[in-house]
CSV table of C-alpha atoms in Angstrom, one decimal:
chain,number,residue,atom,x,y,z
A,55,MET,CA,15.7,-71.6,5.8
A,56,THR,CA,13.7,-73.6,3.8
A,57,HIS,CA,9.4,-73.9,3.1
A,58,ASP,CA,6.8,-76.4,2.9
A,59,THR,CA,4.8,-73.9,1.4
A,60,PRO,CA,5.5,-71.0,-0.8
A,61,PRO,CA,6.1,-68.1,2.2
A,62,SER,CA,3.8,-65.4,2.2
A,63,PRO,CA,4.9,-62.0,1.2
A,64,MET,CA,3.0,-60.6,4.3
A,65,PRO,CA,5.6,-60.3,7.6
A,66,PRO,CA,4.9,-62.8,9.9
A,67,SER,CA,3.6,-62.7,13.2
A,68,THR,CA,6.2,-61.3,15.3
A,69,ALA,CA,4.2,-63.5,18.7
A,70,PRO,CA,7.2,-65.5,20.2
A,71,GLU,CA,6.9,-69.3,19.9
A,72,PRO,CA,5.4,-71.7,22.2
A,73,PRO,CA,8.3,-73.0,24.4
A,74,ALA,CA,9.4,-76.6,23.4
A,75,ALA,CA,12.2,-78.5,24.1
A,76,ALA,CA,14.6,-79.2,21.1
A,77,PRO,CA,15.9,-83.1,21.4
A,78,MET,CA,19.2,-83.8,23.2
A,79,SER,CA,21.8,-84.2,20.6
A,80,PRO,CA,24.6,-86.9,21.0
A,81,MET,CA,27.6,-84.2,21.5
A,82,ARG,CA,24.9,-82.5,24.3
A,83,LEU,CA,23.9,-85.8,25.8
A,84,ARG,CA,28.2,-86.5,25.8
A,85,TYR,CA,29.2,-83.3,27.2
A,86,GLY,CA,26.6,-82.7,29.2
A,87,PRO,CA,25.4,-78.8,30.3
A,88,ARG,CA,29.3,-77.3,29.6
A,89,TYR,CA,28.8,-78.4,25.8
A,90,ARG,CA,27.2,-75.1,25.1
A,91,TRP,CA,30.3,-73.5,25.9
A,92,LEU,CA,32.6,-75.9,24.1
A,93,LEU,CA,31.1,-75.1,21.1
A,94,LEU,CA,31.3,-71.4,21.7
A,95,LEU,CA,34.8,-71.8,22.2
A,96,SER,CA,35.2,-73.1,19.4
A,97,VAL,CA,33.8,-70.8,17.2
A,98,MET,CA,35.5,-68.1,19.2
A,99,VAL,CA,38.8,-69.5,17.9
A,100,GLY,CA,38.2,-69.4,14.2
A,101,THR,CA,36.2,-65.8,14.5
A,102,MET,CA,39.3,-64.3,16.5
A,103,ALA,CA,41.8,-65.0,13.5
A,104,SER,CA,39.4,-64.0,11.9
A,105,ILE,CA,39.2,-60.2,12.8
A,106,MET,CA,43.0,-60.8,13.8
A,107,SER,CA,43.8,-61.0,10.2
A,108,SER,CA,41.5,-58.6,9.3
A,109,THR,CA,43.4,-55.5,11.7
A,110,VAL,CA,47.1,-57.0,11.8
A,111,VAL,CA,47.8,-56.5,7.9
A,112,ASN,CA,47.4,-52.9,8.8
A,113,VAL,CA,50.7,-53.0,11.1
A,114,ALA,CA,53.0,-54.3,7.0
A,115,ILE,CA,51.5,-51.7,4.6
A,116,PRO,CA,54.4,-49.6,4.8
A,117,ASP,CA,57.0,-52.6,4.2
A,118,LEU,CA,54.5,-54.5,1.9
A,119,SER,CA,54.5,-50.8,0.3
A,120,ARG,CA,58.7,-51.1,-0.2
A,121,HIS,CA,58.9,-54.3,-1.0
A,122,PHE,CA,56.7,-54.6,-3.7
A,123,GLY,CA,57.0,-50.3,-4.7
A,124,LEU,CA,53.6,-49.4,-4.3
A,125,GLY,CA,52.2,-46.3,-4.0
A,126,GLN,CA,49.7,-45.7,-1.2
A,127,GLU,CA,46.9,-46.3,-2.8
A,128,ARG,CA,47.5,-49.7,-4.6
A,129,ALA,CA,48.9,-50.7,-1.2
A,130,GLN,CA,45.6,-49.7,0.5
A,131,TRP,CA,44.1,-52.6,-1.4
A,132,VAL,CA,45.3,-55.2,0.6
A,133,SER,CA,42.6,-53.9,3.0
A,134,SER,CA,39.6,-52.6,1.0
A,135,GLY,CA,39.4,-55.7,-1.0
A,136,PHE,CA,39.9,-57.7,2.4
A,137,MET,CA,36.4,-54.8,3.6
A,138,VAL,CA,34.6,-55.6,0.0
A,139,ALA,CA,35.4,-59.9,0.4
A,140,MET,CA,34.1,-59.7,4.0
A,141,THR,CA,31.2,-57.4,4.0
A,142,ALA,CA,29.6,-59.2,0.6
A,143,SER,CA,30.2,-63.1,1.9
A,144,MET,CA,27.8,-62.3,5.2
A,145,LEU,CA,24.9,-62.9,3.3
A,146,THR,CA,25.9,-66.3,2.2
A,147,THR,CA,26.0,-67.6,6.1
A,148,PRO,CA,22.2,-69.0,6.2
A,149,TRP,CA,22.4,-70.9,2.4
A,150,LEU,CA,25.8,-72.4,4.0
A,151,LEU,CA,24.4,-73.4,6.9
A,152,ALA,CA,21.0,-74.9,5.4
A,153,ARG,CA,23.2,-76.6,2.7
A,154,PHE,CA,26.4,-77.9,4.3
A,155,GLY,CA,25.7,-77.9,8.3
A,156,TYR,CA,27.8,-75.6,11.0
A,157,ARG,CA,31.1,-78.5,11.1
A,158,ARG,CA,31.4,-78.4,7.2
A,159,THR,CA,30.7,-74.3,6.7
A,160,TYR,CA,33.3,-73.7,9.6
A,161,VAL,CA,36.0,-76.2,8.5
A,162,GLY,CA,35.0,-74.7,4.8
A,163,THR,CA,36.0,-71.0,5.6
A,164,MET,CA,39.2,-72.3,8.2
A,165,VAL,CA,40.5,-73.8,5.6
A,166,LEU,CA,40.1,-71.2,3.5
A,167,LEU,CA,41.8,-68.8,6.1
A,168,LEU,CA,44.6,-70.8,6.4
A,169,ALA,CA,45.0,-71.0,2.7
A,170,GLY,CA,44.9,-67.2,2.2
A,171,GLY,CA,47.1,-66.9,5.0
A,172,LEU,CA,49.6,-69.3,3.6
A,173,LEU,CA,49.5,-67.6,0.1
A,174,GLY,CA,49.9,-64.3,1.4
A,175,GLY,CA,53.3,-65.2,3.6
A,176,LEU,CA,55.0,-67.1,0.5
A,177,ALA,CA,54.0,-64.8,-2.3
A,178,ASP,CA,56.4,-63.1,-4.3
A,179,LEU,CA,53.6,-60.9,-6.6
A,180,PHE,CA,51.3,-58.3,-5.4
A,181,PRO,CA,48.3,-59.5,-7.0
A,182,LEU,CA,49.2,-62.6,-5.2
A,183,VAL,CA,49.2,-61.2,-2.1
A,184,LEU,CA,45.7,-59.5,-2.9
A,185,ALA,CA,43.7,-63.1,-4.0
A,186,ALA,CA,45.3,-64.0,-0.1
A,187,ARG,CA,43.3,-61.0,1.4
A,188,VAL,CA,40.6,-61.5,-0.1
A,189,MET,CA,40.3,-65.1,0.2
A,190,GLU,CA,40.5,-64.1,4.0
A,191,GLY,CA,37.8,-61.6,3.8
A,192,LEU,CA,35.4,-64.3,2.5
A,193,ALA,CA,36.4,-66.5,5.2
A,194,ALA,CA,35.9,-64.1,7.6
A,195,GLY,CA,32.5,-62.5,6.6
A,196,VAL,CA,30.8,-66.3,6.6
A,197,VAL,CA,32.2,-66.9,9.8
A,198,GLN,CA,31.8,-63.8,11.7
A,199,PRO,CA,27.3,-64.5,12.4
A,200,ILE,CA,28.0,-67.9,13.6
A,201,PRO,CA,28.9,-67.2,17.0
A,202,ALA,CA,25.3,-65.4,17.3
A,203,ILE,CA,23.7,-68.0,16.0
A,204,ILE,CA,24.5,-70.8,17.9
A,205,ILE,CA,24.3,-68.0,21.1
A,206,LEU,CA,20.3,-67.8,20.0
A,207,ARG,CA,20.2,-71.7,19.9
A,208,ALA,CA,22.0,-73.1,22.3
A,209,PHE,CA,21.7,-70.8,25.3
A,210,GLU,CA,19.1,-70.3,27.1
A,211,PRO,CA,17.5,-66.3,27.0
A,212,HIS,CA,18.6,-66.4,30.8
A,213,GLU,CA,22.4,-67.4,29.6
A,214,GLN,CA,22.3,-65.4,26.1
A,215,GLY,CA,23.4,-62.3,28.0
A,216,ARG,CA,26.4,-63.8,29.8
A,217,ALA,CA,27.6,-65.8,26.1
A,218,SER,CA,27.7,-62.4,24.3
A,219,GLY,CA,29.7,-61.0,26.8
A,220,PHE,CA,31.9,-64.5,27.0
A,221,PHE,CA,32.3,-64.1,23.3
A,222,GLY,CA,32.9,-60.8,23.1
A,223,MET,CA,35.7,-60.3,25.3
A,224,GLY,CA,37.8,-63.1,23.7
A,225,VAL,CA,37.0,-61.2,20.2
A,226,VAL,CA,37.7,-57.6,21.4
A,227,LEU,CA,41.3,-59.1,22.2
A,228,ALA,CA,42.1,-60.2,18.7
A,229,PRO,CA,42.3,-56.6,17.8
A,230,ALA,CA,43.9,-55.4,20.3
A,231,VAL,CA,46.7,-57.3,21.0
A,232,GLY,CA,46.6,-58.5,17.3
A,233,PRO,CA,48.5,-55.4,15.6
A,234,SER,CA,51.1,-55.3,18.9
A,235,ILE,CA,52.2,-58.8,17.8
A,236,GLY,CA,52.3,-57.8,14.1
A,237,GLY,CA,54.3,-54.9,14.7
A,238,VAL,CA,56.7,-57.1,16.8
A,239,LEU,CA,56.8,-60.2,13.8
A,240,VAL,CA,57.3,-57.4,11.1
A,241,ASP,CA,60.3,-55.7,12.6
A,242,LEU,CA,61.9,-59.0,13.2
A,243,ALA,CA,61.0,-61.0,10.4
A,244,GLY,CA,59.2,-59.3,7.9
A,245,TRP,CA,55.6,-58.6,6.2
A,246,ARG,CA,55.6,-62.4,5.3
A,247,SER,CA,55.3,-63.1,9.0
A,248,ILE,CA,52.1,-61.5,10.1
A,249,PHE,CA,50.3,-63.2,7.4
A,250,PHE,CA,51.7,-66.6,9.4
A,251,MET,CA,49.5,-65.8,12.4
A,252,VAL,CA,45.9,-67.2,11.5
A,253,VAL,CA,48.0,-70.4,11.0
A,254,PRO,CA,48.0,-71.6,14.6
A,255,PHE,CA,44.2,-70.4,15.4
A,256,CYS,CA,43.2,-72.4,11.9
A,257,LEU,CA,44.8,-75.3,13.3
A,258,ALA,CA,42.8,-75.4,17.0
A,259,ALA,CA,39.8,-74.2,15.2
A,260,PHE,CA,39.9,-77.2,13.0
A,261,TRP,CA,40.0,-79.6,16.0
A,262,LEU,CA,37.9,-77.4,18.1
A,263,ALA,CA,35.2,-78.0,15.3
A,264,TRP,CA,36.2,-81.9,15.3
A,265,LYS,CA,35.0,-82.8,18.5
A,266,PHE,CA,32.0,-80.1,19.7
A,267,VAL,CA,30.8,-78.2,16.2
A,268,PRO,CA,27.4,-79.9,15.1
A,269,SER,CA,27.4,-81.0,11.5
A,270,THR,CA,23.6,-80.2,11.5
A,271,ALA,CA,22.2,-77.1,9.9
A,272,PRO,CA,20.3,-74.6,12.7
A,273,GLY,CA,17.5,-76.1,14.1
A,274,GLY,CA,18.8,-79.9,14.2
A,275,ALA,CA,18.1,-80.2,10.7
A,276,GLN,CA,19.9,-82.3,8.7
A,277,ALA,CA,22.0,-80.6,6.1
A,278,GLY,CA,22.0,-80.7,2.2
A,279,ARG,CA,17.9,-79.7,2.7
A,280,SER,CA,18.8,-75.7,0.7
A,281,HIS,CA,17.5,-74.0,-2.2
A,282,ALA,CA,20.3,-72.9,-4.6
A,283,LEU,CA,22.3,-70.5,-3.5
A,284,ASP,CA,20.9,-66.9,-4.4
A,285,TRP,CA,23.8,-66.1,-7.4
A,286,ARG,CA,21.3,-63.1,-8.7
A,287,GLY,CA,20.9,-61.7,-5.6
A,288,LEU,CA,24.6,-62.1,-4.6
A,289,LEU,CA,25.8,-60.2,-7.8
A,290,ILE,CA,23.9,-57.4,-7.0
A,291,GLY,CA,24.4,-56.7,-3.7
A,292,THR,CA,28.0,-57.3,-4.3
A,293,ALA,CA,27.6,-54.6,-6.9
A,294,GLY,CA,26.0,-52.7,-5.2
A,295,THR,CA,28.6,-52.7,-2.0
A,296,LEU,CA,31.5,-52.1,-4.6
A,297,CYS,CA,29.5,-48.6,-5.8
A,298,LEU,CA,29.1,-47.5,-2.7
A,299,LEU,CA,32.9,-47.9,-1.1
A,300,ASN,CA,34.2,-46.9,-4.4
A,301,GLY,CA,32.0,-44.0,-4.8
A,302,LEU,CA,32.9,-42.3,-1.4
A,303,VAL,CA,36.6,-43.2,-1.7
A,304,GLU,CA,36.1,-40.9,-4.8
A,305,LEU,CA,34.9,-38.3,-3.1
A,306,ARG,CA,38.3,-37.6,-1.1
A,307,GLY,CA,39.5,-37.5,-5.3
A,308,ASP,CA,39.4,-35.0,-8.1
A,309,ALA,CA,36.7,-36.2,-9.7
A,310,PRO,CA,33.4,-35.4,-8.4
A,311,GLY,CA,31.2,-36.8,-11.1
A,312,GLN,CA,32.7,-40.4,-10.9
A,313,ALA,CA,31.7,-40.8,-7.3
A,314,ALA,CA,28.1,-39.7,-7.8
A,315,LEU,CA,27.6,-42.2,-10.7
A,316,LEU,CA,29.2,-44.3,-8.0
A,317,LEU,CA,26.8,-43.5,-5.6
A,318,VAL,CA,23.8,-43.6,-8.3
A,319,LEU,CA,24.4,-46.9,-8.9
A,320,ALA,CA,25.0,-48.0,-5.4
A,321,GLY,CA,21.3,-46.7,-5.1
A,322,ALA,CA,19.9,-48.5,-7.9
A,323,ALA,CA,21.6,-52.0,-6.5
A,324,LEU,CA,20.1,-51.6,-3.4
A,325,ALA,CA,16.4,-51.2,-4.9
A,326,ALA,CA,17.3,-53.9,-7.4
A,327,PHE,CA,18.0,-56.4,-4.7
A,328,VAL,CA,15.0,-55.3,-2.5
A,329,TRP,CA,12.8,-56.5,-5.9
A,330,TRP,CA,14.7,-59.4,-6.1
A,331,GLU,CA,14.6,-60.3,-3.3
A,332,ARG,CA,10.8,-59.7,-2.6
A,333,ARG,CA,10.3,-61.5,-6.0
A,334,LEU,CA,12.6,-64.9,-5.1
A,335,ALA,CA,10.7,-64.9,-1.9
A,336,ALA,CA,7.1,-64.5,-3.2
A,337,ARG,CA,7.9,-67.1,-6.0
A,338,GLY,CA,9.2,-69.8,-2.9
A,339,GLY,CA,12.6,-69.2,-3.3
A,340,GLU,CA,15.3,-68.8,-0.9
A,341,PRO,CA,16.4,-64.9,-0.8
A,342,LEU,CA,20.1,-64.3,0.3
A,343,MET,CA,18.3,-61.7,2.4
A,344,ASP,CA,14.6,-62.8,3.5
A,345,MET,CA,12.5,-59.0,3.2
A,346,ARG,CA,10.3,-60.5,6.0
A,347,LEU,CA,12.7,-59.7,8.6
A,348,PHE,CA,12.1,-55.8,8.1
A,349,GLY,CA,8.6,-56.8,9.5
A,350,HIS,CA,9.6,-57.2,13.2
A,351,ARG,CA,9.8,-53.7,13.9
A,352,GLN,CA,12.7,-54.1,17.2
A,353,PHE,CA,14.9,-56.1,14.8
A,354,ALA,CA,14.4,-53.6,11.8
A,355,MET,CA,14.9,-51.0,14.8
A,356,GLY,CA,18.4,-53.0,15.9
A,357,THR,CA,19.6,-52.9,11.8
A,358,VAL,CA,19.4,-49.6,11.8
A,359,VAL,CA,21.2,-49.3,15.2
A,360,ALA,CA,23.7,-51.5,13.7
A,361,PHE,CA,24.8,-49.3,10.5
A,362,ILE,CA,24.7,-46.2,12.3
A,363,TYR,CA,26.6,-47.7,15.2
A,364,GLY,CA,29.2,-49.5,12.4
A,365,THR,CA,29.9,-46.0,11.1
A,366,ALA,CA,30.2,-44.2,14.0
A,367,LEU,CA,32.8,-47.2,15.8
A,368,PHE,CA,35.0,-47.5,12.5
A,369,GLY,CA,35.0,-44.0,11.3
A,370,SER,CA,35.9,-43.0,15.4
A,371,THR,CA,39.0,-45.7,14.8
A,372,TYR,CA,40.1,-43.9,11.8
A,373,LEU,CA,39.9,-40.8,13.6
A,374,LEU,CA,40.6,-40.8,17.0
A,375,PRO,CA,44.6,-42.0,15.9
A,376,VAL,CA,44.6,-39.2,13.4
A,377,PHE,CA,43.1,-36.5,15.9
A,378,MET,CA,46.0,-37.2,18.5
A,379,GLN,CA,48.4,-37.2,16.1
A,380,VAL,CA,47.9,-34.3,13.8
A,381,ALA,CA,46.1,-31.9,15.6
A,382,LEU,CA,47.8,-32.8,19.1
A,383,HIS,CA,50.7,-33.8,18.3
A,384,LEU,CA,51.2,-36.6,20.1
A,385,SER,CA,53.1,-39.7,18.8
A,386,ALA,CA,52.7,-43.3,17.8
A,387,SER,CA,53.8,-44.5,21.4
A,388,HIS,CA,51.3,-41.8,23.1
A,389,VAL,CA,48.9,-42.8,20.8
A,390,GLY,CA,49.2,-46.7,21.5
A,391,THR,CA,49.6,-46.0,25.4
A,392,ILE,CA,46.9,-43.8,25.6
A,393,MET,CA,44.3,-46.3,23.9
A,394,LEU,CA,45.8,-49.2,26.3
A,395,PRO,CA,43.2,-48.3,29.0
A,396,ALA,CA,40.6,-48.0,26.7
A,397,GLY,CA,40.9,-51.1,25.5
A,398,ILE,CA,41.4,-53.0,28.6
A,399,VAL,CA,38.3,-51.6,30.3
A,400,LEU,CA,36.0,-52.7,27.1
A,401,ALA,CA,36.9,-56.1,27.7
A,402,PHE,CA,36.2,-56.3,31.4
A,403,THR,CA,32.9,-53.9,30.2
A,404,ILE,CA,31.9,-56.4,27.7
A,405,ALA,CA,32.1,-59.3,30.1
A,406,GLY,CA,30.3,-57.8,32.6
A,407,VAL,CA,27.4,-55.8,30.9
A,408,GLY,CA,26.9,-59.7,29.3
A,409,ARG,CA,25.6,-60.6,32.6
A,410,LEU,CA,23.5,-57.8,33.0
A,411,ALA,CA,21.9,-58.3,29.5
A,412,ASP,CA,20.3,-61.5,31.6
A,413,ARG,CA,18.9,-59.4,34.0
A,414,HIS,CA,17.9,-56.1,32.3
A,415,PRO,CA,16.3,-55.0,29.1
A,416,THR,CA,18.6,-54.8,26.4
A,417,TRP,CA,17.3,-52.5,24.8
A,418,LEU,CA,18.5,-50.0,28.2
A,419,LEU,CA,22.0,-51.7,27.9
A,420,VAL,CA,22.3,-50.6,23.8
A,421,SER,CA,20.8,-47.0,24.9
A,422,THR,CA,23.3,-46.6,27.9
A,423,GLY,CA,26.0,-47.7,25.3
A,424,LEU,CA,25.0,-44.9,23.1
A,425,LEU,CA,25.0,-42.1,25.1
A,426,LEU,CA,27.8,-43.1,26.5
A,427,LEU,CA,29.1,-43.4,23.2
A,428,ALA,CA,28.1,-39.7,22.2
A,429,ALA,CA,28.8,-38.2,25.3
A,430,SER,CA,32.6,-39.3,24.5
A,431,PHE,CA,32.3,-37.7,21.1
A,432,ALA,CA,30.4,-34.6,22.5
A,433,LEU,CA,33.7,-34.2,24.8
A,434,MET,CA,36.1,-34.2,22.6
A,435,PRO,CA,35.8,-30.7,21.4
A,436,THR,CA,36.9,-29.5,25.2
A,437,LEU,CA,40.2,-31.0,24.7
A,438,SER,CA,43.3,-28.3,23.7
A,439,LEU,CA,46.8,-28.9,23.3
A,440,ALA,CA,47.8,-27.6,26.4
A,441,GLY,CA,45.3,-30.1,27.9
A,442,PRO,CA,46.2,-32.9,29.9
A,443,LEU,CA,46.5,-36.3,28.6
A,444,TRP,CA,44.4,-37.9,31.2
A,445,LEU,CA,41.6,-36.4,30.4
A,446,LEU,CA,41.7,-37.8,26.6
A,447,THR,CA,42.2,-41.0,28.2
A,448,LEU,CA,39.9,-40.2,30.2
A,449,TYR,CA,37.0,-39.4,27.2
A,450,ALA,CA,38.3,-42.6,25.2
A,451,VAL,CA,37.5,-45.2,28.2
A,452,VAL,CA,34.5,-43.6,28.1
A,453,GLY,CA,33.2,-44.0,24.7
A,454,ARG,CA,35.3,-47.9,25.1
A,455,ILE,CA,32.5,-48.7,28.3
A,456,GLY,CA,29.7,-47.3,25.8
A,457,LEU,CA,31.1,-50.1,23.1
A,458,GLY,CA,30.9,-52.2,26.1
A,459,PHE,CA,27.8,-52.0,26.3
A,460,ILE,CA,26.3,-52.1,22.8
A,461,LEU,CA,27.8,-55.1,21.9
A,462,PRO,CA,26.7,-57.5,23.6
A,463,SER,CA,23.2,-56.5,23.5
A,464,LEU,CA,22.3,-55.7,20.3
A,465,ASN,CA,22.9,-58.8,18.4
A,466,ILE,CA,20.4,-60.6,21.8
A,467,GLY,CA,17.7,-57.5,21.8
A,468,SER,CA,17.4,-57.7,17.8
A,469,MET,CA,17.2,-61.1,17.0
A,470,ARG,CA,15.2,-62.4,20.3
A,471,PRO,CA,12.1,-62.1,18.6
A,472,LEU,CA,12.8,-63.9,15.4
A,473,PRO,CA,11.1,-66.7,14.7
A,474,LYS,CA,13.6,-69.5,15.1
A,475,ALA,CA,14.0,-70.5,11.0
A,476,MET,CA,14.9,-66.8,10.5
A,477,ILE,CA,17.6,-66.6,13.4
A,478,PRO,CA,20.4,-67.3,10.6
A,479,GLN,CA,19.3,-64.9,8.3
A,480,GLY,CA,18.6,-62.6,10.8
A,481,ALA,CA,22.4,-62.8,11.8
A,482,SER,CA,23.3,-62.7,8.7
A,483,ALA,CA,21.7,-59.3,7.8
A,484,ILE,CA,22.4,-57.6,11.1
A,485,SER,CA,26.3,-58.8,10.5
A,486,PHE,CA,26.1,-57.8,6.9
A,487,LEU,CA,24.7,-54.2,7.8
A,488,ARG,CA,27.1,-53.4,10.7
A,489,GLN,CA,29.9,-54.0,8.5
A,490,LEU,CA,28.3,-52.2,5.9
A,491,GLY,CA,28.3,-48.9,8.0
A,492,GLY,CA,31.5,-49.2,9.1
A,493,SER,CA,33.7,-49.5,5.9
A,494,ALA,CA,31.3,-46.6,4.8
A,495,GLY,CA,32.5,-45.3,8.0
A,496,VAL,CA,35.5,-44.9,7.5
A,497,SER,CA,35.8,-43.2,4.4
A,498,LEU,CA,32.8,-40.5,5.2
A,499,CYS,CA,35.1,-39.5,8.3
A,500,ALA,CA,37.2,-38.9,6.0
A,501,VAL,CA,35.4,-36.8,3.6
A,502,VAL,CA,34.3,-34.8,5.8
A,503,LEU,CA,37.4,-34.2,7.8
A,504,GLU,CA,38.8,-33.0,4.6
A,505,TRP,CA,36.3,-30.4,3.9
A,506,ARG,CA,36.0,-29.1,7.4
A,507,LEU,CA,40.0,-28.8,7.1
A,508,SER,CA,39.5,-27.0,3.6
A,509,ALA,CA,36.4,-24.4,5.0
A,510,HIS,CA,38.7,-23.4,8.1
A,511,GLY,CA,41.6,-22.8,5.6
A,512,ASP,CA,43.8,-25.7,7.0
A,513,SER,CA,45.4,-29.0,6.0
A,514,LEU,CA,46.7,-32.6,7.2
A,515,ALA,CA,49.4,-31.4,5.0
A,516,GLN,CA,50.7,-28.5,6.7
A,517,LEU,CA,52.7,-29.5,9.6
A,518,GLN,CA,52.0,-27.3,12.7
A,519,SER,CA,49.1,-27.7,14.4
A,520,SER,CA,45.9,-24.7,14.3
A,521,PRO,CA,42.6,-23.4,16.3
A,522,ALA,CA,41.4,-23.9,12.5
A,523,ARG,CA,42.0,-27.7,12.3
A,524,LEU,CA,41.0,-28.5,16.1
A,525,ALA,CA,37.6,-26.9,15.2
A,526,ALA,CA,37.5,-28.9,12.1
A,527,PHE,CA,37.7,-32.0,14.0
A,528,ASP,CA,36.0,-31.0,16.8
A,529,GLU,CA,33.2,-30.6,13.8
A,530,VAL,CA,33.8,-34.1,12.8
A,531,PHE,CA,33.6,-35.8,16.0
A,532,LEU,CA,29.9,-33.5,17.1
A,533,ILE,CA,28.9,-35.0,13.8
A,534,LEU,CA,29.4,-38.7,15.1
A,535,ALA,CA,27.6,-38.0,18.4
A,536,GLY,CA,24.9,-36.7,16.4
A,537,LEU,CA,24.7,-39.8,14.4
A,538,CYS,CA,25.0,-42.2,17.8
A,539,GLY,CA,21.7,-39.8,18.9
A,540,LEU,CA,20.0,-40.6,16.1
A,541,ALA,CA,21.2,-44.6,16.6
A,542,LEU,CA,19.7,-43.5,20.0
A,543,LEU,CA,16.1,-43.0,18.6
A,544,ALA,CA,16.3,-46.2,17.1
A,545,ALA,CA,17.5,-48.4,19.9
A,546,LEU,CA,14.7,-46.8,22.1
A,547,GLN,CA,12.3,-48.3,20.1
A,548,LEU,CA,13.8,-52.3,20.8
A,549,ARG,CA,11.7,-54.8,23.7
A,550,GLU,CA,13.0,-58.4,24.3
A,551,ARG,CA,10.4,-61.4,24.4
A,552,HIS,CA,11.5,-63.6,25.8
A,553,HIS,CA,11.6,-67.3,24.1
A,554,ARG,CA,13.6,-70.6,24.5
A,555,GLY,CA,15.9,-71.8,21.7
A,556,ALA,CA,18.2,-74.5,21.0
A,557,ILE,CA,21.0,-75.6,18.6
């Protein structure tokens, strides 16, 4: 974001900007009203590729471990390296868009994703595989905030919910279908094949970007008019993210002192990051995360919801399969069968709720979703070893319906009140905080589960389930329900003020 004068340290007014028709771009004139949908489809293909690359590799970790002779901890670096790189690179999206424009930024991420896929598939050394995963994570982090920016700029307010539903339905299919296809590929062609899955998506993204993605920066401005990248803020943010995630992982080990030190360093990095970003903005620079965003009450509350929602979503994604397999003694095929209806329901719910978001307050839809998600967690303790499987499926479906209410609505409800110039910063910040909450959620669920199992005199290493083990899982599910309740309090503060935006 560029400024003609140094920005004031005080939060700008939250009053919506007056409606103003943006000049028609050449692409909009060429393709007519359908252009915005073609543009959204173009960036959706790349986003699907990035999300698929984040989830599909999990099915290949056992094969990777055997091929390179790795222990479980080193093999997990393939996933954690991707997550850290993706979380940190989300902060660079606004600067990249201002400096290089939509098309070059998007194509650049696809080139990086494609290079990571090819390098990972051809590598004979584990460090090269790890480097490939980091490359893919960097690309995934940059590309993920872009669709939200486009939806809020290219679509009128009465179409933004439908656009979010269309985009969300497509993106949900990637993690739903990807692991299944990846599992077949690993069985037929080995672990290398899963790296090559992104290749056709990246090639399609190149063609679509050339035809439909504009070369301008957000707002139709000429790309290249941007301050230097806030490297200091990026280094501080990355260091803080690494300390936080590694500190949470260390809580599961035998070094509580090291875990405490890392978490303290993470807190110090957070304070330093906020101080530096405020100072840079006050001096007229372009901060990586503009802290004036949080002067908008709706946006600030939306980031709270996003962080807690990410924690509960990713934590439950880890917890549910573990619960089904080690507490209820269900096979892996049973777990997949139980989760399949929930995934199908989620895809259709997102599409339907997207249309509702055009006619109903998004804060109400987000609150409804959080209530349903909390209810699904709170109902889990009613299950027993002798209980019917359809009840477990029902609870999973209720939770996915809740997610379907939240996913298309949260970004819209949080960012509509922002001035147009701050939308890229807002999309980047809310994506970063949601992903950070998700990355922390997996470790937190694992730590709390091990703590409660130990308190009940049980462990996951024991072969037989017991009432104590079920009680430990029940307590973690109730904690997740409580987190959703906290997010609900923040969601009730979201209010929308409709105004126009254009690409």
